[in-house]
Tab-separated table of C-alpha atoms and ligand atoms in Angstrom:
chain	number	residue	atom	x	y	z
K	22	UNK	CA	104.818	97.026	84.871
K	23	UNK	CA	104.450	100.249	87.354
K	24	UNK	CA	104.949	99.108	90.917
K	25	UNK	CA	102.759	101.586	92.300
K	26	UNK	CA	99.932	99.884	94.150
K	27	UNK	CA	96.347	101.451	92.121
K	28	UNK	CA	94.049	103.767	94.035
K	29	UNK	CA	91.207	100.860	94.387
K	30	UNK	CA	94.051	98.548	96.289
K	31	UNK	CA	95.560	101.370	98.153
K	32	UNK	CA	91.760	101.604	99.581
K	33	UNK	CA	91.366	98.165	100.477
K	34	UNK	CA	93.873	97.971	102.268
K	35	UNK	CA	93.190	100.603	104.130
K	36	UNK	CA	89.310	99.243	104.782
K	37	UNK	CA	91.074	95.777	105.453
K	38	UNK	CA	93.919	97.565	107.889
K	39	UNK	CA	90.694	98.653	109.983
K	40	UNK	CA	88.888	95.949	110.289
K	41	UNK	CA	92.113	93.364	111.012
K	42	UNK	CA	92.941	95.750	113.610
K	43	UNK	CA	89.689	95.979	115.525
K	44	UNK	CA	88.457	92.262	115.054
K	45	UNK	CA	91.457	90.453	113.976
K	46	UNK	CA	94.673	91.415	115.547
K	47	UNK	CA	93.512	90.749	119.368
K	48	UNK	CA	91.733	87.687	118.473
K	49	UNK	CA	93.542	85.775	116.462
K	50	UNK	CA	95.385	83.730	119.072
K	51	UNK	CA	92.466	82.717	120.353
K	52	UNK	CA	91.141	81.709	117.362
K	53	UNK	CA	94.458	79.782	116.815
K	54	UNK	CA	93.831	78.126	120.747
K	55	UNK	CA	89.992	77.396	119.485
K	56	UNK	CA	91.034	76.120	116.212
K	57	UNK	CA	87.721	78.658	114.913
K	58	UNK	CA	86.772	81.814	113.620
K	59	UNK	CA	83.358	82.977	115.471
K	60	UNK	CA	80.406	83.657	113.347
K	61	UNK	CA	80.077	86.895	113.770
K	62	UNK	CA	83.812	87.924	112.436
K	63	UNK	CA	83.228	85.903	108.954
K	64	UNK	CA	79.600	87.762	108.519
K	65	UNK	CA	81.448	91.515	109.010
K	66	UNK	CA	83.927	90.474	106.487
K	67	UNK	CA	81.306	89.426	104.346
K	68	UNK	CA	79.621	92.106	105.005
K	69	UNK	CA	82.748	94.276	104.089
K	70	UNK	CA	82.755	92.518	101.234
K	71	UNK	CA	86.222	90.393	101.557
K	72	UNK	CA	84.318	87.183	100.457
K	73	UNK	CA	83.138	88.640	97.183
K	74	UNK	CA	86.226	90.827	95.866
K	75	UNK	CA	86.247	88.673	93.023
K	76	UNK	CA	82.350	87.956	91.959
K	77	UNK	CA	80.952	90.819	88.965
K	78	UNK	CA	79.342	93.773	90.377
K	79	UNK	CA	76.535	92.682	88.063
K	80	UNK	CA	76.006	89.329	90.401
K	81	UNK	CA	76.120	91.562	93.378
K	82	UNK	CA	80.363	91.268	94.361
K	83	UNK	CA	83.003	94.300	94.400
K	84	UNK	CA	84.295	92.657	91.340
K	85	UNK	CA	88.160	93.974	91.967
K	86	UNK	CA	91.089	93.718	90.177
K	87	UNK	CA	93.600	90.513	90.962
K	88	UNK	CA	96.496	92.881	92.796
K	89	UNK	CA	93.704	94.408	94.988
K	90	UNK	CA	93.017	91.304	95.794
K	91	UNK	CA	95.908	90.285	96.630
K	92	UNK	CA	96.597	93.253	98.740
K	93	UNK	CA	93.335	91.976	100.645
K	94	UNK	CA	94.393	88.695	101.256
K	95	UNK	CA	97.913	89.968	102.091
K	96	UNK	CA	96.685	92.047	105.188
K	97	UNK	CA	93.891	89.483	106.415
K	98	UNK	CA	96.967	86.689	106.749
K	99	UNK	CA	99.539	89.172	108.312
K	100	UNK	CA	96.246	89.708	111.234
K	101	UNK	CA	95.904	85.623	111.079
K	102	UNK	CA	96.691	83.636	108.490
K	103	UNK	CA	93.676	81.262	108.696
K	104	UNK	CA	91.027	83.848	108.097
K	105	UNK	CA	93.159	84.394	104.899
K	106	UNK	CA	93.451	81.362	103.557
K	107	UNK	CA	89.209	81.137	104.302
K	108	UNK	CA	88.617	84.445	102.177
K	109	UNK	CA	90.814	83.099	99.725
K	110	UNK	CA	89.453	79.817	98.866
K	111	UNK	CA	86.275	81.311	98.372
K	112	UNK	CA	87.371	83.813	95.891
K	113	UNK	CA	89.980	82.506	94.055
K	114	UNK	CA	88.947	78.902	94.104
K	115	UNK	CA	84.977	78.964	94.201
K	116	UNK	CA	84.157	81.992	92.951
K	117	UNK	CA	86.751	82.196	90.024
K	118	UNK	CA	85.866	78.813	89.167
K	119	UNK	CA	82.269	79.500	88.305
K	120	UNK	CA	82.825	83.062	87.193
K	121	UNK	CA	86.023	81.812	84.835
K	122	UNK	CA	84.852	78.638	84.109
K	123	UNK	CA	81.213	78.258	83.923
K	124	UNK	CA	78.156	79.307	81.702
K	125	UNK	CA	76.212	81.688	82.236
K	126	UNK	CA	73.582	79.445	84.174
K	127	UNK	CA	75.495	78.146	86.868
K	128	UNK	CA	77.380	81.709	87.353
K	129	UNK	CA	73.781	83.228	87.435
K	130	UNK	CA	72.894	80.704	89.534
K	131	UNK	CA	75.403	81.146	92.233
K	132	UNK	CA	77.045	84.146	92.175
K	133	UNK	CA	74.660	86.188	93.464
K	134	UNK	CA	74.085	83.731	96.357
K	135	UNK	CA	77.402	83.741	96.949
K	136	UNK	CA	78.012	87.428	96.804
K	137	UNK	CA	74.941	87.113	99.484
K	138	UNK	CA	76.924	85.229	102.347
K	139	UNK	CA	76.901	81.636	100.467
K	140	UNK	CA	80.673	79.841	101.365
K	141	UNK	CA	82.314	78.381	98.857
K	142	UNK	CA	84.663	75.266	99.095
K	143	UNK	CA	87.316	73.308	96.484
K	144	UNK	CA	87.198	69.448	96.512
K	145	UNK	CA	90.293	68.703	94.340
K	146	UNK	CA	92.405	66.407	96.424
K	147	UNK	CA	92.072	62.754	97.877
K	148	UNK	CA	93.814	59.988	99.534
K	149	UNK	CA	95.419	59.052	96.895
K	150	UNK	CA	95.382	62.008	95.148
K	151	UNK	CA	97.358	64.998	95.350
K	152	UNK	CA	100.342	66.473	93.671
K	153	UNK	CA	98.914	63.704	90.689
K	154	UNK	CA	95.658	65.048	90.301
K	155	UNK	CA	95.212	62.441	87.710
K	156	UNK	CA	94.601	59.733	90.496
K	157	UNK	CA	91.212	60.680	91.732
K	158	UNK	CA	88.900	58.130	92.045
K	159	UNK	CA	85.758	60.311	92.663
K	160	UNK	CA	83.093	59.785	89.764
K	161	UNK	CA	80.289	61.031	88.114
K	162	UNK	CA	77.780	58.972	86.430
K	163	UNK	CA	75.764	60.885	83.560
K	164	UNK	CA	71.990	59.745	84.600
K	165	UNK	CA	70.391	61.781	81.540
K	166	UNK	CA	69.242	64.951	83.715
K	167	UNK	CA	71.460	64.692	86.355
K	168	UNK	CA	74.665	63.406	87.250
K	169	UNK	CA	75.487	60.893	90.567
K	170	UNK	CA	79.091	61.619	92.275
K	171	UNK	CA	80.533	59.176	94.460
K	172	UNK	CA	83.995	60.050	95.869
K	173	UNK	CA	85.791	61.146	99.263
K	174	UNK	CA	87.646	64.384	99.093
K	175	UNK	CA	90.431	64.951	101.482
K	176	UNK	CA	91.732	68.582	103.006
K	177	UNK	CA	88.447	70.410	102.127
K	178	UNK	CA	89.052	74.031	103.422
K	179	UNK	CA	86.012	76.026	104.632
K	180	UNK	CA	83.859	72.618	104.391
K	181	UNK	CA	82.764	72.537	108.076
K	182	UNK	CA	79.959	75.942	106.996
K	183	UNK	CA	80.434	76.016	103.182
K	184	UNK	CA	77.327	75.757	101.365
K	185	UNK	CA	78.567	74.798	98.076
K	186	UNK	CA	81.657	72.989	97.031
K	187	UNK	CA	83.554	72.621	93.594
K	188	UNK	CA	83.988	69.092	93.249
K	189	UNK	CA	86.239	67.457	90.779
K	190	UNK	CA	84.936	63.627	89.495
K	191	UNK	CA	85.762	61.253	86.735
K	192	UNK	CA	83.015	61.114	83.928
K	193	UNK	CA	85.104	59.142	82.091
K	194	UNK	CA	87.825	57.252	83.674
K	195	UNK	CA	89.588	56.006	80.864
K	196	UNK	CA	90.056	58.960	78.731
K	197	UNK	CA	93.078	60.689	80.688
K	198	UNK	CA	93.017	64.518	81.360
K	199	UNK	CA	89.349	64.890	78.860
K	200	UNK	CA	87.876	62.215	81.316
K	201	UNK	CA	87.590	64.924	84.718
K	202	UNK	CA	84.967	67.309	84.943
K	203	UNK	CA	84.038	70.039	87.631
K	204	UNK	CA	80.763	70.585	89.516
K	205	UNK	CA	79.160	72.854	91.949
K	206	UNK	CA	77.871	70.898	94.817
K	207	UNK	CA	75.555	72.151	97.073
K	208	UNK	CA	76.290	71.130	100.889
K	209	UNK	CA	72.538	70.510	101.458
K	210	UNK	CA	72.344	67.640	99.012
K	211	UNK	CA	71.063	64.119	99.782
K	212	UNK	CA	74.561	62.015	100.159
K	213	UNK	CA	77.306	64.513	101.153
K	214	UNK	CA	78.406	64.432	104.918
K	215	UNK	CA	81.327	65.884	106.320
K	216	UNK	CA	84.576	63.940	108.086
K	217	UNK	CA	86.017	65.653	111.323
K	218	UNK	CA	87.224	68.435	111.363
K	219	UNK	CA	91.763	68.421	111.114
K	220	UNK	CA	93.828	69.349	114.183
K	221	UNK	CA	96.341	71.295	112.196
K	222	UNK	CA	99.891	72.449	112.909
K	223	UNK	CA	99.045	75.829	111.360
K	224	UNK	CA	96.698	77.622	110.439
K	225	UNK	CA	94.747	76.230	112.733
K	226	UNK	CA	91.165	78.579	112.975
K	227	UNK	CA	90.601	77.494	109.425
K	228	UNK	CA	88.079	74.583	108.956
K	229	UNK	CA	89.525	71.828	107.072
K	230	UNK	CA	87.718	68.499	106.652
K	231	UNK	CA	86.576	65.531	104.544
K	232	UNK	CA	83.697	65.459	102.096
K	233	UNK	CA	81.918	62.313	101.522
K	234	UNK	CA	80.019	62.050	98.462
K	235	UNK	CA	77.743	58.824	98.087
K	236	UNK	CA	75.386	59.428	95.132
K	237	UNK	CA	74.987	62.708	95.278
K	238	UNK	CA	72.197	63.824	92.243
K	239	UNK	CA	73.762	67.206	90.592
K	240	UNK	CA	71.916	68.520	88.125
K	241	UNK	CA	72.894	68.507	84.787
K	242	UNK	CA	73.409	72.761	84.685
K	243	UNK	CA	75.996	72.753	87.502
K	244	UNK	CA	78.465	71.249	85.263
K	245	UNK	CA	81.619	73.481	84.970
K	246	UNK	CA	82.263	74.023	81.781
K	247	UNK	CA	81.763	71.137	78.805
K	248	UNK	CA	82.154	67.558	80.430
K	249	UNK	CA	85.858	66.938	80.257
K	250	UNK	CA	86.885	70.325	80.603
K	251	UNK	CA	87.997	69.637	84.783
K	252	UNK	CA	91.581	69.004	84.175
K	253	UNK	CA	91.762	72.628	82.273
K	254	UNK	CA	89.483	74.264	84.867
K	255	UNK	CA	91.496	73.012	87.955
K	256	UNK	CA	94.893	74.076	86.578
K	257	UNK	CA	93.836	77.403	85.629
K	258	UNK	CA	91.867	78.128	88.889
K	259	UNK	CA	95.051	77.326	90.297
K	260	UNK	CA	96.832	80.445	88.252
K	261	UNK	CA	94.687	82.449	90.836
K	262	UNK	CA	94.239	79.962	93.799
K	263	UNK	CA	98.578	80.660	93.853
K	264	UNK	CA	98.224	84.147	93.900
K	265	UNK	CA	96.836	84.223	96.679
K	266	UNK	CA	98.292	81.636	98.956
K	267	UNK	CA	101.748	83.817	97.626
K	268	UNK	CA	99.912	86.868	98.817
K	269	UNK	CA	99.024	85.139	102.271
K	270	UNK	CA	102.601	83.960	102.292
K	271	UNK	CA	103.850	87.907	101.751
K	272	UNK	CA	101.582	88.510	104.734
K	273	UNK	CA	102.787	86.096	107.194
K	274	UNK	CA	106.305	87.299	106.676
K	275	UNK	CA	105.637	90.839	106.788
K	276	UNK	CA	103.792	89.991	110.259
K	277	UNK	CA	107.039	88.048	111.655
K	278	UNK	CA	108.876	91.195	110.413
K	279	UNK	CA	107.430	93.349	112.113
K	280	UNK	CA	107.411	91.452	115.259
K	281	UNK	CA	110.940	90.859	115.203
K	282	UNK	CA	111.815	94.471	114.276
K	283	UNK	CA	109.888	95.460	117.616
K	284	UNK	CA	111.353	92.707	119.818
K	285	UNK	CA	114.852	93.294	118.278
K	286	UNK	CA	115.050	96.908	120.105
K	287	UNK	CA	113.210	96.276	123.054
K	288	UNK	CA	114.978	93.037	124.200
K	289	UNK	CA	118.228	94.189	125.958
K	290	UNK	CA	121.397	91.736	126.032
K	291	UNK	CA	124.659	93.068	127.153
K	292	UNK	CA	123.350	96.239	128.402
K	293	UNK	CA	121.850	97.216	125.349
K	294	UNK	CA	119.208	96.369	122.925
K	295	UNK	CA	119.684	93.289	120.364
K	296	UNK	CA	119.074	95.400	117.263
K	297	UNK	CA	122.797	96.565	118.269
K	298	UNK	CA	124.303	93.507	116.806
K	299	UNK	CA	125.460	93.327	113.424
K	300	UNK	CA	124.447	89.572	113.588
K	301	UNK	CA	120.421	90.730	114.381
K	302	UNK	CA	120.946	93.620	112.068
K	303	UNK	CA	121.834	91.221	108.986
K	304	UNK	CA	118.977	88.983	109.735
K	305	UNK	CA	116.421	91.625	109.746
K	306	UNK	CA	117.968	93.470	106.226
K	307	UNK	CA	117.852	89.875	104.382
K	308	UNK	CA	114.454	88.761	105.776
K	309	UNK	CA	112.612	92.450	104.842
K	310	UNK	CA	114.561	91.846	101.243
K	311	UNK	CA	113.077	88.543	100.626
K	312	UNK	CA	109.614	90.022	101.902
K	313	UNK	CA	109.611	92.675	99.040
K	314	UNK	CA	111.031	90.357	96.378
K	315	UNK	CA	108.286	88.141	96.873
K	316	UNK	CA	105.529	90.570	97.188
K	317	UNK	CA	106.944	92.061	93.760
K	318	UNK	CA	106.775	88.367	92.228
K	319	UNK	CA	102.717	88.281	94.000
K	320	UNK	CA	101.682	91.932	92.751
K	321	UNK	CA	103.614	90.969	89.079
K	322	UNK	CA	101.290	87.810	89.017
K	323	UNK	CA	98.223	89.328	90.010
K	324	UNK	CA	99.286	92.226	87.419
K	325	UNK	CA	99.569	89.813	84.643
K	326	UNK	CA	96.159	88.495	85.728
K	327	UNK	CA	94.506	91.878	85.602
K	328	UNK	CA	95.968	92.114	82.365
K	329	UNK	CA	94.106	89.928	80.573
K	330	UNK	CA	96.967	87.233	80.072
K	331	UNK	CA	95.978	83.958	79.953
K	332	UNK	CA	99.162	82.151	80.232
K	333	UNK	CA	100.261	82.899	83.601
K	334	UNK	CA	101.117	79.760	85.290
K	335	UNK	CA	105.054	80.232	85.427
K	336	UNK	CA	104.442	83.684	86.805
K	337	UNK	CA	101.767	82.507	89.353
K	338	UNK	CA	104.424	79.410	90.279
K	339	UNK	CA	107.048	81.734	90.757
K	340	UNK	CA	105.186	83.585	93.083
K	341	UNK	CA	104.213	81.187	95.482
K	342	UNK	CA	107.475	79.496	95.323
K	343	UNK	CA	109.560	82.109	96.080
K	344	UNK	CA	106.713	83.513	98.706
K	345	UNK	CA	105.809	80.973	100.576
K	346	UNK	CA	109.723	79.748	101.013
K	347	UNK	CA	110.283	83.246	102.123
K	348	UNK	CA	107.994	83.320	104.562
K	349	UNK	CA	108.623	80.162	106.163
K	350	UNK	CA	112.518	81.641	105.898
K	351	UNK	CA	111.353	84.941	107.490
K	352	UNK	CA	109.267	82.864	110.628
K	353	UNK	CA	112.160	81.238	111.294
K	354	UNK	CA	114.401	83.810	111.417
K	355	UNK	CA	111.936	86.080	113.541
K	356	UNK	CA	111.465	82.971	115.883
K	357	UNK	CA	115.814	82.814	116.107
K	358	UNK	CA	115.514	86.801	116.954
K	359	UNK	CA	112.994	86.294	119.807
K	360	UNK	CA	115.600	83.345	121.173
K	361	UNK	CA	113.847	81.279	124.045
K	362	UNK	CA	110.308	84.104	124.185
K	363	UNK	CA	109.934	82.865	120.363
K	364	UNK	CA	109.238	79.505	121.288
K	365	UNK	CA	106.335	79.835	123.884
K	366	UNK	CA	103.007	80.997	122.737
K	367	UNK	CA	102.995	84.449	124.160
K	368	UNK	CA	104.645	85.922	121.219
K	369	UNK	CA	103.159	85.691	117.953
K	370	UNK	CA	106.238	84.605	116.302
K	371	UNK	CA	105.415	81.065	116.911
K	372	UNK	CA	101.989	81.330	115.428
K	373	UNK	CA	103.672	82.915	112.005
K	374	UNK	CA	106.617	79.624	112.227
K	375	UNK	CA	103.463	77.079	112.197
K	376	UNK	CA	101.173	79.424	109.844
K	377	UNK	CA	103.830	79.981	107.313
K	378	UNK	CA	104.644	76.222	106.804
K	379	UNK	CA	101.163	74.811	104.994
K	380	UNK	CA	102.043	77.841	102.255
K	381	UNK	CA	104.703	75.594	100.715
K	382	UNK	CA	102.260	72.795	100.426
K	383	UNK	CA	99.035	73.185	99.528
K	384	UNK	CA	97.912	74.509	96.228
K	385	UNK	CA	100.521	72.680	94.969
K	386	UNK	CA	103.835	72.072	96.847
K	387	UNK	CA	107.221	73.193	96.574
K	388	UNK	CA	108.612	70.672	94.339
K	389	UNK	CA	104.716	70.642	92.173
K	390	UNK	CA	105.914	74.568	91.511
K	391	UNK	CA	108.952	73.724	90.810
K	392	UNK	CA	107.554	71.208	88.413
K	393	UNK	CA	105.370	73.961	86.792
K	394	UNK	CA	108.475	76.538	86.202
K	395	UNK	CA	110.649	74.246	85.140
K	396	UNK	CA	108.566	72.732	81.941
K	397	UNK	CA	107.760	75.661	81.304
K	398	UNK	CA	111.490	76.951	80.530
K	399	UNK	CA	112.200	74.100	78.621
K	400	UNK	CA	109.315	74.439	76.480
K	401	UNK	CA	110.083	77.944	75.538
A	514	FAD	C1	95.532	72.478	105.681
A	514	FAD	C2	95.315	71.975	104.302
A	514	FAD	C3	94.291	72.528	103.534
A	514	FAD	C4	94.042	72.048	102.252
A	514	FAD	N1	92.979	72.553	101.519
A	514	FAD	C5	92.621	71.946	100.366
A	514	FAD	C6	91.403	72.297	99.691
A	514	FAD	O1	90.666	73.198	100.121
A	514	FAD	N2	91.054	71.606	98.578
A	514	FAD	C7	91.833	70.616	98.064
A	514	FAD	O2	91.454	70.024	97.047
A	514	FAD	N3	93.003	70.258	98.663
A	514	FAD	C8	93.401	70.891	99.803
A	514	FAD	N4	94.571	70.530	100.435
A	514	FAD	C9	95.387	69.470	99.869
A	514	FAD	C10	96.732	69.961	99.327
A	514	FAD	O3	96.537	70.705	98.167
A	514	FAD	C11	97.626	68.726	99.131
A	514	FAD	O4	98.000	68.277	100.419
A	514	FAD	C12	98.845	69.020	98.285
A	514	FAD	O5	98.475	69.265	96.944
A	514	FAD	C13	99.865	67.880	98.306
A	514	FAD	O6	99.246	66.656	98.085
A	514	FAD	P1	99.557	65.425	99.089
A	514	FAD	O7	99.347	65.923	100.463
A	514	FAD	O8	98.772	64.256	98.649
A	514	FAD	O9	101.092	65.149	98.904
A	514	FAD	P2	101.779	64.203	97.784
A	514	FAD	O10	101.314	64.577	96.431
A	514	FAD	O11	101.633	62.783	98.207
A	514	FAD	O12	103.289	64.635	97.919
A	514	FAD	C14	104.155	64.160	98.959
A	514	FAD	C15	105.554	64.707	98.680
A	514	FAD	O13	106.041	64.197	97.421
A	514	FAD	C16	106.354	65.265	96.566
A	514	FAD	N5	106.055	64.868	95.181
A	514	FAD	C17	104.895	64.353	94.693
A	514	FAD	N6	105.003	64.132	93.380
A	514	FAD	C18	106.250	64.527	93.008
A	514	FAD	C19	106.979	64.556	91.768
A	514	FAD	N7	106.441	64.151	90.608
A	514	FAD	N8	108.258	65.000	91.765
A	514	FAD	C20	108.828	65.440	92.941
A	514	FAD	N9	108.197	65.441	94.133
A	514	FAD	C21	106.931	64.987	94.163
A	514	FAD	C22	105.511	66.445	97.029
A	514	FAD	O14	106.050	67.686	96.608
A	514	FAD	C23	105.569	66.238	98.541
A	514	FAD	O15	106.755	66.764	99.060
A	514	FAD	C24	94.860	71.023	101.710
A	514	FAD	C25	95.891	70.479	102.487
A	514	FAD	C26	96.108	70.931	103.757
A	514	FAD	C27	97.214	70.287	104.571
């Protein structure tokens, strides 16, 4: 594959670059302190278009390739890491999963609302199930023209203003993987409420809460896909939904970087500047080479993607393994450079060490990639 980044995601990130540095950049502590992102910033960037990269032109989105979308999401973390991970669970969770997996009703359905300033949502985990997405005790009962849901979904990002969520329910619980199925649930519907909202480590401006679900009537066209089908859909939304938590990952190390470059030759020890030490110097060469092995792994993933390759999962593992570890590796590492200023939350650093940390768990965790590339070797 060429490593050259294509015109289209050369310009996005340049339209991205300006907008994260006049609305994002000096906010996003604040947002971090508030544990929100106000109103007004998530309308611009829908307005810009960041929500709807991924939807068809023909349903009203910029319908972009994967790697420009990951270059998106990239620069949107490295400016704060929560308004990321908000842009990204709308594309590559909500949107791809009606756009990849559904018929052409419930895509014509939504898309365009969606593409219009609709949120999206992805109700996947529970209590008692996460990495074993086989556990989930949500179901759907098949009423003739509808269907009731009755579950509680756990760690719902973007819930708190989403207006429709993906939820994944049992519509038969005792045939295995062909017994989940996906639907789109609109927030406004007669037996959904919403838990508090989490006070997070990280990532903290991002809204993450429970859904309730107490016989909820869906009608029978928002099913994704056949009935059955949810097991498939989830794991291969999750092909994209990896992409770009990698690609947020790639961003919050580039961020800690680039702070710890700065700090490295301004902070004076010894009568002059830090950067002078072989010691700081080492740090900084290993942490910018991890940064550009694992935006290689993201961009190869998203590549793939773009490609038209369906089988993708050990690529899109990869990626987010290797990122996210990185990242959290990097953070630290800028944090140790910063010494005693790293720790307080004047400097940014500290915001990257407790951003980069969820990266490694959700959308599968460490070990659940490792899991993923590790079958998949011994199968072939
Ligand atoms: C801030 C945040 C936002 C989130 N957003 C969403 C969202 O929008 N939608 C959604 O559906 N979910 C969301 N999640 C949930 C997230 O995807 C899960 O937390 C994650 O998949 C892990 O599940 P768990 O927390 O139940 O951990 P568990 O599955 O209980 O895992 C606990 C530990 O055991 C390990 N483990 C589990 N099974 C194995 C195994 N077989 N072999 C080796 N190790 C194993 C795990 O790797 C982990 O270290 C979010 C979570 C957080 C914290």
């Amino acid at each position: 594959m060429s490593f050259q980044l294509t015109e289209e995601a050369l310009d996005m990130r340049q339209a991205t670059r300006e907008f994260t540095e006049k609305r994002v950049y000096p906010n996003a502590e604040e947002w971090d302190a508030k544990g929100e992102i106000p109103e007004d910033v998530i309308k611009e960037a829908q307005e810009l278009g960041f929500f709807s990269v991924l939807i068809p032109e023909k349903f009203g989105g910029l319908e972009l390739e994967m790697l420009t979308y990951a270059v998106v999401i990239e620069e949107l973390s490295a400016a704060s890491a929560g308004l990321g991970i908000t842009v990204s669970v709308n594309n590559s969770l909500c949107i791809e999963a009606i756009n990849l997996f559904g018929g052409d009703a419930v895509r014509e359905k939504y898309l365009p609302k969606i593409a219009e300033g609709w949120i999206g949502a992805y109700c996947l985990s529970e209590a008692g199930a996460g990495t074993d997405i086989m556990s989930i005790g949500a179901t759907a009962v098949d009423k003739g023209d509808h269907y009731l849901l009755t579950g509680n979904k756990l760690w719902v990002t973007n819930a708190g203003f989403a207006d429709v969520f993906i939820v994944f329910a049992k519509t038969d619980p005792s045939a295995g993987r062909k017994g989940l199925s996906a639907f789109v649930v609109e927030a406004k519907s007669e037996g959904l409420s919403l838990g508090k909202k989490e006070n997070k480590l990280g990532i903290r401006c991002s809204d993450t809460r429970e859904v309730i679900l107490v016989d909820v009537k869906v009608p029978k066209e928002n099913i994704i896909g056949a009935e059955g089908d949810g097991f498939k859909t989830a794991v291969g939304i999750l092909n994209g939904g990896r992409i770009g938590v990698g690609a947020q990952a790639v961003g919050i190390g580039m961020a800690a970087l680039n702070e710890a470059l700065k700090y490295s030759q301004e902070r004076e020890q010894f009568n002059q500047p830090i950067s002078n030490f072989q010691a700081i110097q080492f740090k900084l060469a290993d942490m910018a080479t991890r940064l550009e092995a694992s935006r290689m792994l993201v961009y190869r993933a998203a590549a793939l993607k773009d490609s038209g390759e369906k089988f993708i999962h050990r690529e899109a593992s990869m990626a987010k393994l290797f990122a996210s570890q990185s990242a959290n590796y990097i953070a630290n590492e800028a944090l140790q450079i910063h010494g005693g200023y790293g720790y307080i939350k004047e400097y940014a650093v500290e915001r990257y060490f407790r951003d980069a940390r969820i990266t490694e768990i959700y959308e599968g965790t460490t070990e659940a990639q490792l899991m993923v590339i590790s079958r998949d070797l011994l199968r072939s």
